[in-house]
Amino acid sequence: MERKDFLRSLGAGAAFALTFPCLQGCSKDEANGQIVPEPTGIDFTIDLKSEEAEPLANNGGFIRKNLVVVVRDLQGNFVAASQVCSHEQYDTVTYVDNDEGFFYCDTHGSKFGLDGTPLNQVDSKTPRQLKTFKTELSGDILRVFE
Ligand code: FES
């Protein structure tokens, strides 16, 4: 039996379900990121003159390193937070330079202030605080640590 004959034999509803299985409720399976543990023991440096740090040369720029989102906020301050979301631990947190600037996870839409405070609800619940890290600038070396 060929595939189209098989699908026809199942009826239109079943054929549709087999052909388009993810039209509803598959967003978690389609997430770009991965579920990983929240970073711990963070202590690293970034040479602000290095190529990797180029996005940090301007206010509103950010990089991701060691599962940490390191940001130069719109006032020029360095802040850092976990790239692993506090909602369901996808490593999809990024920085958005709209409004006052905030951390955002596009897996389910959680939004956090620069201090990690949750700013919205996801699935009718407020996510936990997003883990943040300290930063310390010494010359051109930025230290990110707990
Ligand atoms: S894992 Fe980030 S919003 Fe759900």
PDB file of C-alpha atoms and ligand atoms in Angstrom:
ATOM      1  CA  MET A   1       0.000   0.000   0.000  1.00  0.00           C
ATOM      2  CA  GLU A   2       1.387   3.396  -0.933  1.00  0.00           C
ATOM      3  CA  ARG A   3       1.585   6.222   1.598  1.00  0.00           C
ATOM      4  CA  LYS A   4      -1.269   8.206   0.028  1.00  0.00           C
ATOM      5  CA  ASP A   5      -3.475   5.112  -0.007  1.00  0.00           C
ATOM      6  CA  PHE A   6      -2.566   4.430   3.612  1.00  0.00           C
ATOM      7  CA  LEU A   7      -3.432   8.010   4.623  1.00  0.00           C
ATOM      8  CA  ARG A   8      -6.690   7.861   2.673  1.00  0.00           C
ATOM      9  CA  SER A   9      -7.609   4.657   4.473  1.00  0.00           C
ATOM     10  CA  LEU A  10      -7.169   6.396   7.832  1.00  0.00           C
ATOM     11  CA  GLY A  11      -9.592   9.162   7.007  1.00  0.00           C
ATOM     12  CA  ALA A  12      -9.015  12.867   6.646  1.00  0.00           C
ATOM     13  CA  GLY A  13      -8.573  13.662  10.374  1.00  0.00           C
ATOM     14  CA  ALA A  14      -5.968  11.026  11.038  1.00  0.00           C
ATOM     15  CA  ALA A  15      -4.136  11.797   7.815  1.00  0.00           C
ATOM     16  CA  PHE A  16      -3.999  15.466   8.793  1.00  0.00           C
ATOM     17  CA  ALA A  17      -2.726  14.599  12.273  1.00  0.00           C
ATOM     18  CA  LEU A  18       0.037  12.420  10.837  1.00  0.00           C
ATOM     19  CA  THR A  19       1.018  14.929   8.204  1.00  0.00           C
ATOM     20  CA  PHE A  20       0.947  18.051  10.388  1.00  0.00           C
ATOM     21  CA  PRO A  21       1.627  16.776  13.898  1.00  0.00           C
ATOM     22  CA  CYS A  22       2.951  20.059  15.353  1.00  0.00           C
ATOM     23  CA  LEU A  23       0.415  22.684  14.478  1.00  0.00           C
ATOM     24  CA  GLN A  24      -0.533  22.996  18.150  1.00  0.00           C
ATOM     25  CA  GLY A  25       1.494  22.731  21.278  1.00  0.00           C
ATOM     26  CA  CYS A  26       4.855  21.680  19.905  1.00  0.00           C
ATOM     27  CA  SER A  27       6.680  24.894  20.667  1.00  0.00           C
ATOM     28  CA  LYS A  28       8.867  23.262  23.319  1.00  0.00           C
ATOM     29  CA  ASP A  29       9.985  20.575  20.873  1.00  0.00           C
ATOM     30  CA  GLU A  30      10.775  23.217  18.303  1.00  0.00           C
ATOM     31  CA  ALA A  31      12.825  25.428  20.636  1.00  0.00           C
ATOM     32  CA  ASN A  32      16.185  26.380  19.258  1.00  0.00           C
ATOM     33  CA  GLY A  33      17.965  26.037  22.544  1.00  0.00           C
ATOM     34  CA  GLN A  34      18.758  23.140  24.807  1.00  0.00           C
ATOM     35  CA  ILE A  35      17.832  22.380  28.381  1.00  0.00           C
ATOM     36  CA  VAL A  36      20.994  22.661  30.447  1.00  0.00           C
ATOM     37  CA  PRO A  37      21.840  23.245  34.110  1.00  0.00           C
ATOM     38  CA  GLU A  38      22.063  26.827  35.318  1.00  0.00           C
ATOM     39  CA  PRO A  39      25.726  27.912  35.295  1.00  0.00           C
ATOM     40  CA  THR A  40      27.548  27.736  38.625  1.00  0.00           C
ATOM     41  CA  GLY A  41      31.047  28.592  39.763  1.00  0.00           C
ATOM     42  CA  ILE A  42      31.260  31.377  37.200  1.00  0.00           C
ATOM     43  CA  ASP A  43      34.508  33.339  37.258  1.00  0.00           C
ATOM     44  CA  PHE A  44      36.030  34.409  33.953  1.00  0.00           C
ATOM     45  CA  THR A  45      37.473  37.480  32.308  1.00  0.00           C
ATOM     46  CA  ILE A  46      36.946  39.167  28.986  1.00  0.00           C
ATOM     47  CA  ASP A  47      39.595  41.326  27.348  1.00  0.00           C
ATOM     48  CA  LEU A  48      37.560  44.241  26.058  1.00  0.00           C
ATOM     49  CA  LYS A  49      40.126  44.805  23.313  1.00  0.00           C
ATOM     50  CA  SER A  50      39.670  41.277  21.989  1.00  0.00           C
ATOM     51  CA  GLU A  51      37.604  40.303  18.978  1.00  0.00           C
ATOM     52  CA  GLU A  52      35.070  38.402  21.092  1.00  0.00           C
ATOM     53  CA  ALA A  53      34.331  41.564  23.050  1.00  0.00           C
ATOM     54  CA  GLU A  54      33.650  43.808  20.049  1.00  0.00           C
ATOM     55  CA  PRO A  55      29.859  43.880  20.701  1.00  0.00           C
ATOM     56  CA  LEU A  56      30.600  45.286  24.163  1.00  0.00           C
ATOM     57  CA  ALA A  57      32.273  48.381  22.723  1.00  0.00           C
ATOM     58  CA  ASN A  58      28.893  50.110  22.442  1.00  0.00           C
ATOM     59  CA  ASN A  59      26.061  50.653  24.900  1.00  0.00           C
ATOM     60  CA  GLY A  60      23.380  48.046  24.271  1.00  0.00           C
ATOM     61  CA  GLY A  61      25.848  45.432  23.045  1.00  0.00           C
ATOM     62  CA  PHE A  62      26.167  41.951  24.495  1.00  0.00           C
ATOM     63  CA  ILE A  63      27.949  38.643  24.109  1.00  0.00           C
ATOM     64  CA  ARG A  64      27.263  35.118  25.359  1.00  0.00           C
ATOM     65  CA  LYS A  65      30.107  33.256  27.001  1.00  0.00           C
ATOM     66  CA  ASN A  66      30.167  30.249  29.331  1.00  0.00           C
ATOM     67  CA  LEU A  67      26.337  30.280  29.464  1.00  0.00           C
ATOM     68  CA  VAL A  68      26.387  33.882  30.661  1.00  0.00           C
ATOM     69  CA  VAL A  69      24.934  36.863  28.816  1.00  0.00           C
ATOM     70  CA  VAL A  70      27.330  39.771  29.334  1.00  0.00           C
ATOM     71  CA  VAL A  71      25.825  43.156  28.534  1.00  0.00           C
ATOM     72  CA  ARG A  72      26.957  46.736  28.272  1.00  0.00           C
ATOM     73  CA  ASP A  73      23.656  48.350  29.150  1.00  0.00           C
ATOM     74  CA  LEU A  74      22.243  51.527  27.694  1.00  0.00           C
ATOM     75  CA  GLN A  75      23.994  53.593  30.386  1.00  0.00           C
ATOM     76  CA  GLY A  76      27.349  51.912  29.716  1.00  0.00           C
ATOM     77  CA  ASN A  77      27.362  49.669  32.799  1.00  0.00           C
ATOM     78  CA  PHE A  78      28.370  46.032  32.514  1.00  0.00           C
ATOM     79  CA  VAL A  79      25.808  43.514  33.764  1.00  0.00           C
ATOM     80  CA  ALA A  80      25.638  39.754  33.420  1.00  0.00           C
ATOM     81  CA  ALA A  81      22.993  37.083  33.804  1.00  0.00           C
ATOM     82  CA  SER A  82      22.494  33.416  33.168  1.00  0.00           C
ATOM     83  CA  GLN A  83      21.893  32.383  29.566  1.00  0.00           C
ATOM     84  CA  VAL A  84      19.884  29.532  31.070  1.00  0.00           C
ATOM     85  CA  CYS A  85      16.329  30.653  31.678  1.00  0.00           C
ATOM     86  CA  SER A  86      14.794  30.275  35.128  1.00  0.00           C
ATOM     87  CA  HIS A  87      11.514  29.154  33.562  1.00  0.00           C
ATOM     88  CA  GLU A  88      12.401  25.785  32.022  1.00  0.00           C
ATOM     89  CA  GLN A  89      16.205  25.931  31.779  1.00  0.00           C
ATOM     90  CA  TYR A  90      16.516  26.498  28.042  1.00  0.00           C
ATOM     91  CA  ASP A  91      19.782  28.233  27.175  1.00  0.00           C
ATOM     92  CA  THR A  92      17.996  30.866  25.125  1.00  0.00           C
ATOM     93  CA  VAL A  93      18.217  34.017  27.235  1.00  0.00           C
ATOM     94  CA  THR A  94      19.464  37.033  25.362  1.00  0.00           C
ATOM     95  CA  TYR A  95      19.542  40.791  25.830  1.00  0.00           C
ATOM     96  CA  VAL A  96      17.156  43.226  24.178  1.00  0.00           C
ATOM     97  CA  ASP A  97      18.040  46.909  24.039  1.00  0.00           C
ATOM     98  CA  ASN A  98      14.450  48.196  23.785  1.00  0.00           C
ATOM     99  CA  ASP A  99      12.969  50.367  26.525  1.00  0.00           C
ATOM    100  CA  GLU A 100      15.423  50.356  29.434  1.00  0.00           C
ATOM    101  CA  GLY A 101      16.999  47.117  28.214  1.00  0.00           C
ATOM    102  CA  PHE A 102      16.051  43.691  29.528  1.00  0.00           C
ATOM    103  CA  PHE A 103      16.864  40.000  29.362  1.00  0.00           C
ATOM    104  CA  TYR A 104      14.536  37.947  27.214  1.00  0.00           C
ATOM    105  CA  CYS A 105      14.040  34.234  26.601  1.00  0.00           C
ATOM    106  CA  ASP A 106      12.368  33.569  23.278  1.00  0.00           C
ATOM    107  CA  THR A 107      11.522  29.950  24.077  1.00  0.00           C
ATOM    108  CA  HIS A 108       8.365  30.933  25.933  1.00  0.00           C
ATOM    109  CA  GLY A 109       8.732  34.700  26.216  1.00  0.00           C
ATOM    110  CA  SER A 110      10.030  35.302  29.735  1.00  0.00           C
ATOM    111  CA  LYS A 111      11.287  38.819  30.298  1.00  0.00           C
ATOM    112  CA  PHE A 112      13.630  39.886  33.107  1.00  0.00           C
ATOM    113  CA  GLY A 113      15.007  43.182  34.344  1.00  0.00           C
ATOM    114  CA  LEU A 114      18.753  43.707  34.360  1.00  0.00           C
ATOM    115  CA  ASP A 115      18.810  42.646  38.021  1.00  0.00           C
ATOM    116  CA  GLY A 116      17.100  39.359  37.077  1.00  0.00           C
ATOM    117  CA  THR A 117      13.654  40.334  38.327  1.00  0.00           C
ATOM    118  CA  PRO A 118      10.899  38.608  36.335  1.00  0.00           C
ATOM    119  CA  LEU A 119       8.815  41.164  34.423  1.00  0.00           C
ATOM    120  CA  ASN A 120       6.030  38.986  33.055  1.00  0.00           C
ATOM    121  CA  GLN A 121       4.175  35.732  33.478  1.00  0.00           C
ATOM    122  CA  VAL A 122       4.557  32.598  31.387  1.00  0.00           C
ATOM    123  CA  ASP A 123       1.923  29.865  31.529  1.00  0.00           C
ATOM    124  CA  SER A 124       0.097  32.037  34.094  1.00  0.00           C
ATOM    125  CA  LYS A 125       3.066  31.827  36.471  1.00  0.00           C
ATOM    126  CA  THR A 126       5.857  34.225  37.273  1.00  0.00           C
ATOM    127  CA  PRO A 127       9.247  32.648  36.566  1.00  0.00           C
ATOM    128  CA  ARG A 128      11.888  32.508  39.273  1.00  0.00           C
ATOM    129  CA  GLN A 129      14.498  35.237  39.511  1.00  0.00           C
ATOM    130  CA  LEU A 130      17.040  34.988  36.674  1.00  0.00           C
ATOM    131  CA  LYS A 131      20.480  34.306  38.106  1.00  0.00           C
ATOM    132  CA  THR A 132      22.780  37.297  37.757  1.00  0.00           C
ATOM    133  CA  PHE A 133      26.529  37.698  38.160  1.00  0.00           C
ATOM    134  CA  LYS A 134      28.835  40.420  39.374  1.00  0.00           C
ATOM    135  CA  THR A 135      31.093  42.339  37.032  1.00  0.00           C
ATOM    136  CA  GLU A 136      34.308  44.191  37.764  1.00  0.00           C
ATOM    137  CA  LEU A 137      36.271  46.292  35.301  1.00  0.00           C
ATOM    138  CA  SER A 138      40.012  46.654  35.665  1.00  0.00           C
ATOM    139  CA  GLY A 139      41.548  48.510  32.750  1.00  0.00           C
ATOM    140  CA  ASP A 140      40.407  46.600  29.682  1.00  0.00           C
ATOM    141  CA  ILE A 141      39.729  43.395  31.565  1.00  0.00           C
ATOM    142  CA  LEU A 142      36.160  42.671  32.585  1.00  0.00           C
ATOM    143  CA  ARG A 143      35.725  40.037  35.251  1.00  0.00           C
ATOM    144  CA  VAL A 144      32.405  38.183  35.504  1.00  0.00           C
ATOM    145  CA  PHE A 145      31.935  36.232  38.690  1.00  0.00           C
ATOM    146  CA  GLU A 146      29.572  35.041  41.422  1.00  0.00           C
TER     147      GLU A 146
HETATM  148  S1  FES B   1      12.552  28.452  29.085  1.00  0.00           S
HETATM  149 FE1  FES B   1      12.691  30.599  28.921  1.00  0.00          FE
HETATM  150  S2  FES B   1      10.685  31.286  28.826  1.00  0.00           S
HETATM  151 FE2  FES B   1      10.508  29.159  29.055  1.00  0.00          FE
END
